[in-house]
mmCIF file of N, CA and C in Angstrom:
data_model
loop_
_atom_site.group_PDB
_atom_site.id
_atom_site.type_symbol
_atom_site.label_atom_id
_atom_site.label_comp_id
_atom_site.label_asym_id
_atom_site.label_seq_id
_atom_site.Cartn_x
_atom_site.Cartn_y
_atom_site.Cartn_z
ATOM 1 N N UNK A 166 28.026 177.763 88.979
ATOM 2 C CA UNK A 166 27.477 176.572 88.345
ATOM 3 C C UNK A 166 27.748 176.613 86.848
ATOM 4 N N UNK A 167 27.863 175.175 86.566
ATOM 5 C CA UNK A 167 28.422 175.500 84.614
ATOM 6 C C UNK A 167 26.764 175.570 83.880
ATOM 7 N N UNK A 168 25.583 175.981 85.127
ATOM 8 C CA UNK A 168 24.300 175.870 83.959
ATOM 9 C C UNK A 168 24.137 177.353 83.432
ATOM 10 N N UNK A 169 25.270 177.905 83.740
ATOM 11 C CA UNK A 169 24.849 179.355 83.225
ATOM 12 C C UNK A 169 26.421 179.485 83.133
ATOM 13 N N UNK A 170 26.682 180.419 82.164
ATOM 14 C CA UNK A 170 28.065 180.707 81.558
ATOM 15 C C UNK A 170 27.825 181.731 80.640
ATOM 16 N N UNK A 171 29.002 182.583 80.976
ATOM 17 C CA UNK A 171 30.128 183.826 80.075
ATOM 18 C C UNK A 171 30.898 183.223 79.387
ATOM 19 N N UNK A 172 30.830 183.158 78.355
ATOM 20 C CA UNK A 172 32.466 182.592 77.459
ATOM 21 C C UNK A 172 32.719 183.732 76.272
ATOM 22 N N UNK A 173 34.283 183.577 76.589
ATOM 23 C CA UNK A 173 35.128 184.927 75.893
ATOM 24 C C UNK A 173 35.071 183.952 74.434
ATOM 25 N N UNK A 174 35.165 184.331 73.554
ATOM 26 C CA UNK A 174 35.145 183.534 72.670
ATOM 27 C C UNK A 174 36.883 183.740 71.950
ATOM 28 N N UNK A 175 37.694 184.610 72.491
ATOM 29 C CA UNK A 175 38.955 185.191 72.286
ATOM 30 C C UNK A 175 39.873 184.290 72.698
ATOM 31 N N UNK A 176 39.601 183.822 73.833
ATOM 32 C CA UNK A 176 39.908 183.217 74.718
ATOM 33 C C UNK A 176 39.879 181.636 75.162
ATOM 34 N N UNK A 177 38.981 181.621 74.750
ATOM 35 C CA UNK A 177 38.233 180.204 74.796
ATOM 36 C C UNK A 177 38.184 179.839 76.111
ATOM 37 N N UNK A 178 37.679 180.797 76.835
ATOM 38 C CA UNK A 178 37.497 180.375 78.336
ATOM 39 C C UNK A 178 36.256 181.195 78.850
ATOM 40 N N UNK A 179 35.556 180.373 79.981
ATOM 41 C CA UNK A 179 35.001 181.232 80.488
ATOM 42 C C UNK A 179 35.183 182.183 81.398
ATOM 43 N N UNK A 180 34.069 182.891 81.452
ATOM 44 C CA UNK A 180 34.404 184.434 82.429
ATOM 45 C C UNK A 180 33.632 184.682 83.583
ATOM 46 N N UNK A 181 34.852 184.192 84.475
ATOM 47 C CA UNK A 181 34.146 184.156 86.252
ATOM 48 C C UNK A 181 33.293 185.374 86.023
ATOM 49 N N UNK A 182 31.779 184.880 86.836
ATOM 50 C CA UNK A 182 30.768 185.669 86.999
ATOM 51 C C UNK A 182 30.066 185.134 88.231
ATOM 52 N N UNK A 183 29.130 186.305 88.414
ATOM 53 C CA UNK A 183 28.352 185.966 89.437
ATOM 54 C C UNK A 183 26.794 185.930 88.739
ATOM 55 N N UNK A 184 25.668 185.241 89.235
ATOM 56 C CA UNK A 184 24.444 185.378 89.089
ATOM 57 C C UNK A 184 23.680 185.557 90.456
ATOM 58 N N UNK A 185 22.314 185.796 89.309
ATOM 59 C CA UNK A 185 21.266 186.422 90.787
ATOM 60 C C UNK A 185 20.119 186.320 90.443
ATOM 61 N N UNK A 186 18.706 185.621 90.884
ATOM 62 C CA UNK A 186 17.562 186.050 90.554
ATOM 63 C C UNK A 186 16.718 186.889 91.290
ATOM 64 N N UNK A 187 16.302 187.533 90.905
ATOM 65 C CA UNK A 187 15.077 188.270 91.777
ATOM 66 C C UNK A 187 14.387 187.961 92.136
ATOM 67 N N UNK A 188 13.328 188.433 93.095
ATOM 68 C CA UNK A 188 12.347 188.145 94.174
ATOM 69 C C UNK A 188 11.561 187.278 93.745
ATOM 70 N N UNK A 189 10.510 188.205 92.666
ATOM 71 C CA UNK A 189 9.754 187.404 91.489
ATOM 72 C C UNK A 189 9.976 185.865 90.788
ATOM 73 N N UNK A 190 11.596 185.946 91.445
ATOM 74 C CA UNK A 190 11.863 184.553 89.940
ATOM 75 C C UNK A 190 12.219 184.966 89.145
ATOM 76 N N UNK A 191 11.749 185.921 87.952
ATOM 77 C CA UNK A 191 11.384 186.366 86.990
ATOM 78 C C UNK A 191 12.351 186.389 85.942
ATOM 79 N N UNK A 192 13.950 187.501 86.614
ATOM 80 C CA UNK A 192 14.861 187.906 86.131
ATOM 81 C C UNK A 192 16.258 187.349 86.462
ATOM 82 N N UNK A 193 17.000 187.003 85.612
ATOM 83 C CA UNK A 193 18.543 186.561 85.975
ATOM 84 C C UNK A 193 19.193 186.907 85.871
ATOM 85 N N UNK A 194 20.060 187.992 86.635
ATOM 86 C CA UNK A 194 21.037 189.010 86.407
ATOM 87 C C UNK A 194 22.707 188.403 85.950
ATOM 88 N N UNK A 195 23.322 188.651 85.331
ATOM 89 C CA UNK A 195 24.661 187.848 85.047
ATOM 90 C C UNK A 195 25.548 189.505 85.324
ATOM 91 N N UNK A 196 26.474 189.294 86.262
ATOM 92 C CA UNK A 196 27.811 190.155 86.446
ATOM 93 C C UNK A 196 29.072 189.320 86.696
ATOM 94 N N UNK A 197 29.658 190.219 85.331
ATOM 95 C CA UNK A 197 31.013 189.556 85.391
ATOM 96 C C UNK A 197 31.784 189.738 86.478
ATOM 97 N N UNK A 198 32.640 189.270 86.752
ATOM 98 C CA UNK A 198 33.685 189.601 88.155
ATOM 99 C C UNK A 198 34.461 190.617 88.077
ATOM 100 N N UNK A 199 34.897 190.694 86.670
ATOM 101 C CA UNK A 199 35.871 192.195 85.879
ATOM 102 C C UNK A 199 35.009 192.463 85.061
ATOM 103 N N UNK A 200 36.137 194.048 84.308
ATOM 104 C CA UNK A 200 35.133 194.399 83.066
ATOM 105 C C UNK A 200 35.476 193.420 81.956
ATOM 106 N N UNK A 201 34.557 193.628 81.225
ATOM 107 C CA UNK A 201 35.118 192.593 79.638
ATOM 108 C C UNK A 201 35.837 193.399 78.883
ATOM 109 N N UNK A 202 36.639 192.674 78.078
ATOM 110 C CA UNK A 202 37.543 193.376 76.780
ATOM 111 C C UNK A 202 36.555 193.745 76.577
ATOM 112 N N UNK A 203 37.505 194.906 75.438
ATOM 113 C CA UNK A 203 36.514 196.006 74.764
ATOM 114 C C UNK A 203 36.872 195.209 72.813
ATOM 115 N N UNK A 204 35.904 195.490 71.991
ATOM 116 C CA UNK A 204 35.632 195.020 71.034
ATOM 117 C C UNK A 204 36.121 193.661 70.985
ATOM 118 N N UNK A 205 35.295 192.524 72.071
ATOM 119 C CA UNK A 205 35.542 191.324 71.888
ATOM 120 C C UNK A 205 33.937 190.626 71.781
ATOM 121 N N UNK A 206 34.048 189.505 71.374
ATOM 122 C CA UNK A 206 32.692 188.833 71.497
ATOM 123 C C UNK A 206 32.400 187.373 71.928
ATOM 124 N N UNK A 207 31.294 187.930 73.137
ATOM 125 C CA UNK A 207 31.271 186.837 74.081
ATOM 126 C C UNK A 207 29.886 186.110 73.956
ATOM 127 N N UNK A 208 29.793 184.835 74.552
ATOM 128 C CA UNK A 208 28.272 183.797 74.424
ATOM 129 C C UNK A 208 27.981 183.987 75.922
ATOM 130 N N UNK A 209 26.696 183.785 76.186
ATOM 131 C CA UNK A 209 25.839 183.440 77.357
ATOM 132 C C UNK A 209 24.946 182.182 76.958
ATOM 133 N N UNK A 210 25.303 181.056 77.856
ATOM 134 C CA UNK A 210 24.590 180.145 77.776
ATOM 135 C C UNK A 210 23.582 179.897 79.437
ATOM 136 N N UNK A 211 22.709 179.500 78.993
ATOM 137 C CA UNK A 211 21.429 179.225 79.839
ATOM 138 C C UNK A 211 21.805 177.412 79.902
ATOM 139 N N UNK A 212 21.650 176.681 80.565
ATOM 140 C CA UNK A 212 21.245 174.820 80.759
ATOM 141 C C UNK A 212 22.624 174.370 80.044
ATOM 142 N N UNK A 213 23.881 175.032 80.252
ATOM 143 C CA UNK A 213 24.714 174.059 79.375
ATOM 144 C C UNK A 213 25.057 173.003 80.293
ATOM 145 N N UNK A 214 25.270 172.668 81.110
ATOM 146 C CA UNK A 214 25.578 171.245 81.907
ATOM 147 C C UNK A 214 25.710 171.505 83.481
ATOM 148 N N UNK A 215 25.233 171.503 84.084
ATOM 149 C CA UNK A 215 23.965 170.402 84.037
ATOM 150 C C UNK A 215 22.743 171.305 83.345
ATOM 151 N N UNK A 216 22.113 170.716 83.544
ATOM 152 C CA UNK A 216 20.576 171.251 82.341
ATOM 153 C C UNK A 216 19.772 171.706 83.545
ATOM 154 N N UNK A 217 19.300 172.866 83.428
ATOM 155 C CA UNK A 217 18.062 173.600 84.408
ATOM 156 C C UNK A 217 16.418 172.880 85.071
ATOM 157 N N UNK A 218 16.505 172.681 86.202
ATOM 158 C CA UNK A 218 15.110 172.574 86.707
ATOM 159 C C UNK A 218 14.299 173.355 87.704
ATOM 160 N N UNK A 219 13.011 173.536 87.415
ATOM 161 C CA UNK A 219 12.440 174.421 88.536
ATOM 162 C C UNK A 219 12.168 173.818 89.788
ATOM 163 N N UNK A 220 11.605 173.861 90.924
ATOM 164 C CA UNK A 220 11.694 173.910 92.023
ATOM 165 C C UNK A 220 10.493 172.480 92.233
ATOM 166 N N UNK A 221 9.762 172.537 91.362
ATOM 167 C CA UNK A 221 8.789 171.295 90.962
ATOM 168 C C UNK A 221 9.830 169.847 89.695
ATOM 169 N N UNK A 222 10.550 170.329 89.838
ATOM 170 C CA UNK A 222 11.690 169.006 89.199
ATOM 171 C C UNK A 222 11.678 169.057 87.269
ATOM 172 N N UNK A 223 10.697 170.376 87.034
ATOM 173 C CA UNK A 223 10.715 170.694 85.521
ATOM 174 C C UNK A 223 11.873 170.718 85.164
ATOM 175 N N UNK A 224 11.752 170.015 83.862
ATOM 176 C CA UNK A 224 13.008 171.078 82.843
ATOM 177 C C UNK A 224 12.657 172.056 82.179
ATOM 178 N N UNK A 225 13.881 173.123 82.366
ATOM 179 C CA UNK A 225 13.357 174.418 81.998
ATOM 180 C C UNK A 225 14.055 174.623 80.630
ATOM 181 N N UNK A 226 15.639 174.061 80.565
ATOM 182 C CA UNK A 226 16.741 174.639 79.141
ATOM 183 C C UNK A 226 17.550 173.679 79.182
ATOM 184 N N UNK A 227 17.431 173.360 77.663
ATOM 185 C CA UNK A 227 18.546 172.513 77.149
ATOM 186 C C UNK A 227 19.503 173.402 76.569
ATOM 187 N N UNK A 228 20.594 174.050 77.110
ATOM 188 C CA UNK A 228 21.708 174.821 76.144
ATOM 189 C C UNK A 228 21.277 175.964 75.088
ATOM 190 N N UNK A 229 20.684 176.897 76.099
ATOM 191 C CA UNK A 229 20.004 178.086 75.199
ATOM 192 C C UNK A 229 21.202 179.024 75.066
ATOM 193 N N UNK A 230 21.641 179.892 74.117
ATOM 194 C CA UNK A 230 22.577 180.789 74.011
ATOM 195 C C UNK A 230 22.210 181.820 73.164
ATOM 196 N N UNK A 231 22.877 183.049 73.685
ATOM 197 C CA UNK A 231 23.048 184.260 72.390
ATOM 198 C C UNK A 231 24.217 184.996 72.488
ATOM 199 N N UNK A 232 24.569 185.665 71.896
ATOM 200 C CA UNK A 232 26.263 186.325 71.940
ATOM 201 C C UNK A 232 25.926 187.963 71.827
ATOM 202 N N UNK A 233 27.006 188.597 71.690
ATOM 203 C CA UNK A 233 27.163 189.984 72.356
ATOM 204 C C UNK A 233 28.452 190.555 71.819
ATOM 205 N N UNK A 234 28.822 191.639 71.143
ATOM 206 C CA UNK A 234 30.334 191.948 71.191
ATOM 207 C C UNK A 234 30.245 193.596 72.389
ATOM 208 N N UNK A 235 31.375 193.382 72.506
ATOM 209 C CA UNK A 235 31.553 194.622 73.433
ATOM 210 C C UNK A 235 32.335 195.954 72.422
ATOM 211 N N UNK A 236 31.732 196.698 73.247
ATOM 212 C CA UNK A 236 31.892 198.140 72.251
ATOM 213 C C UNK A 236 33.599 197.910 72.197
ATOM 214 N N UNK A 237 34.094 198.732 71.274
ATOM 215 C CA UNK A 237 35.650 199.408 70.808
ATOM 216 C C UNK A 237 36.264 200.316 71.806
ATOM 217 N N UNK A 238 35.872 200.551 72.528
ATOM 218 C CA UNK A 238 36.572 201.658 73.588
ATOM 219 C C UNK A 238 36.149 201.888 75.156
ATOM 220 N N UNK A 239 36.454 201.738 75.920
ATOM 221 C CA UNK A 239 36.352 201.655 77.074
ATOM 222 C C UNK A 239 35.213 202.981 77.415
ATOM 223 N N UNK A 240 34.062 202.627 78.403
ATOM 224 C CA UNK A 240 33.196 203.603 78.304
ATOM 225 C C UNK A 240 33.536 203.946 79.858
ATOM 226 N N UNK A 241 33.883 205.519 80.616
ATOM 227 C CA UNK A 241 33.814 205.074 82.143
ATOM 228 C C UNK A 241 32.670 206.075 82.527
ATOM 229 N N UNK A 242 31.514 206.638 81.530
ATOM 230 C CA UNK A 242 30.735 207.184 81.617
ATOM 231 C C UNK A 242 29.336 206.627 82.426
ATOM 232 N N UNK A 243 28.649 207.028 83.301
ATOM 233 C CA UNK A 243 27.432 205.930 83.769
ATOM 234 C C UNK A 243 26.734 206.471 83.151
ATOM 235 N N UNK A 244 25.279 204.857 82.853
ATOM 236 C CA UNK A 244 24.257 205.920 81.555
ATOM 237 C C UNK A 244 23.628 207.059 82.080
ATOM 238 N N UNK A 245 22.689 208.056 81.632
ATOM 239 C CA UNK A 245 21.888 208.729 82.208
ATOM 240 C C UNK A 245 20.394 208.768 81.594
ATOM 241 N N UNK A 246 19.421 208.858 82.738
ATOM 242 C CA UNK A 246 17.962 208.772 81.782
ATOM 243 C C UNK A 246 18.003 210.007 81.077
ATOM 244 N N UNK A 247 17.824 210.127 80.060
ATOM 245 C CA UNK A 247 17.123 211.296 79.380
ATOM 246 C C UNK A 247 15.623 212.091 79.625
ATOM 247 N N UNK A 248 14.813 210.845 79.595
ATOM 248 C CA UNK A 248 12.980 211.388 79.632
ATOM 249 C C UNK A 248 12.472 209.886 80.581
ATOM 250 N N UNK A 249 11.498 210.302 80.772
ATOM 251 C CA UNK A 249 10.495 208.968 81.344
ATOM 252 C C UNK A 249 9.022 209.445 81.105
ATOM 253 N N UNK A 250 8.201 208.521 80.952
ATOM 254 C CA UNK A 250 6.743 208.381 80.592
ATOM 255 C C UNK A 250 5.769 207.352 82.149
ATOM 256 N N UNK A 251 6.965 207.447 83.168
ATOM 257 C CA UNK A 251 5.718 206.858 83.540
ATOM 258 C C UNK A 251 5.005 207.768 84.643
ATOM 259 N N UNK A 252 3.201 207.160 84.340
ATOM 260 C CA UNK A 252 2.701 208.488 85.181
ATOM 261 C C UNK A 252 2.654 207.950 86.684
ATOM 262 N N UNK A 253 2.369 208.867 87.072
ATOM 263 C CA UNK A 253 2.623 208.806 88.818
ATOM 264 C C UNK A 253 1.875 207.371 89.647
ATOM 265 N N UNK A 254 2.809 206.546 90.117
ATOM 266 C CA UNK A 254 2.093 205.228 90.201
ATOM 267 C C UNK A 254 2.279 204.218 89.583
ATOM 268 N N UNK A 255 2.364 204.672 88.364
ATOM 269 C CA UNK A 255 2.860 203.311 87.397
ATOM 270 C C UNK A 255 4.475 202.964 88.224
ATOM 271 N N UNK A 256 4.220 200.991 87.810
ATOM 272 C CA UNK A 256 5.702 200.449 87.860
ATOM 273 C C UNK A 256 6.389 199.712 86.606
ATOM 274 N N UNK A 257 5.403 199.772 85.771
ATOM 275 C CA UNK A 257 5.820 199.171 84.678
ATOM 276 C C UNK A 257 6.244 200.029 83.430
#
């Protein structure tokens, strides 16, 4: 859908992706289809056309965006936790 978008700004195109929300609603996951260039900088837009509604016919976003550059060098490391604080039970 064009209400959510990757755009390379290098490029001037956007960047096939997939989305996803979670159970909750809550969260909107954005994965690109490939990796992204490395030291390039890209926009994420929320409601760019058509414009977002919830399930009750709200509007939610008129064309919300923020941008991002991608690191200088290709990382093929996965992160790792270091420490955690939560006590036994906690999910938050």
């Amino acid at each position: 859908t064009n209400s959510l978008r990757l755009y390379d700004t290098t490029t001037g195109q956007s960047v096939a992706s997939s989305f996803s929300v979670s159970a909750d609603g809550k969260t909107l996951d954005l994965t690109p289809d490939a990796l992204l260039e490395v030291s390039r900088l890209y926009y994420w837009y929320v409601g760019y056309s058509p414009y977002l509604y919830d399930l009750a016919n709200n509007f939610i976003a008129l064309n919300r965006f923020s941008s991002f550059t991608t690191g200088v060098q290709v990382d093929n490391s996965p992160p790792v936790l270091l420490s955690s604080n939560i006590v036994g039970g906690g999910i938050n």
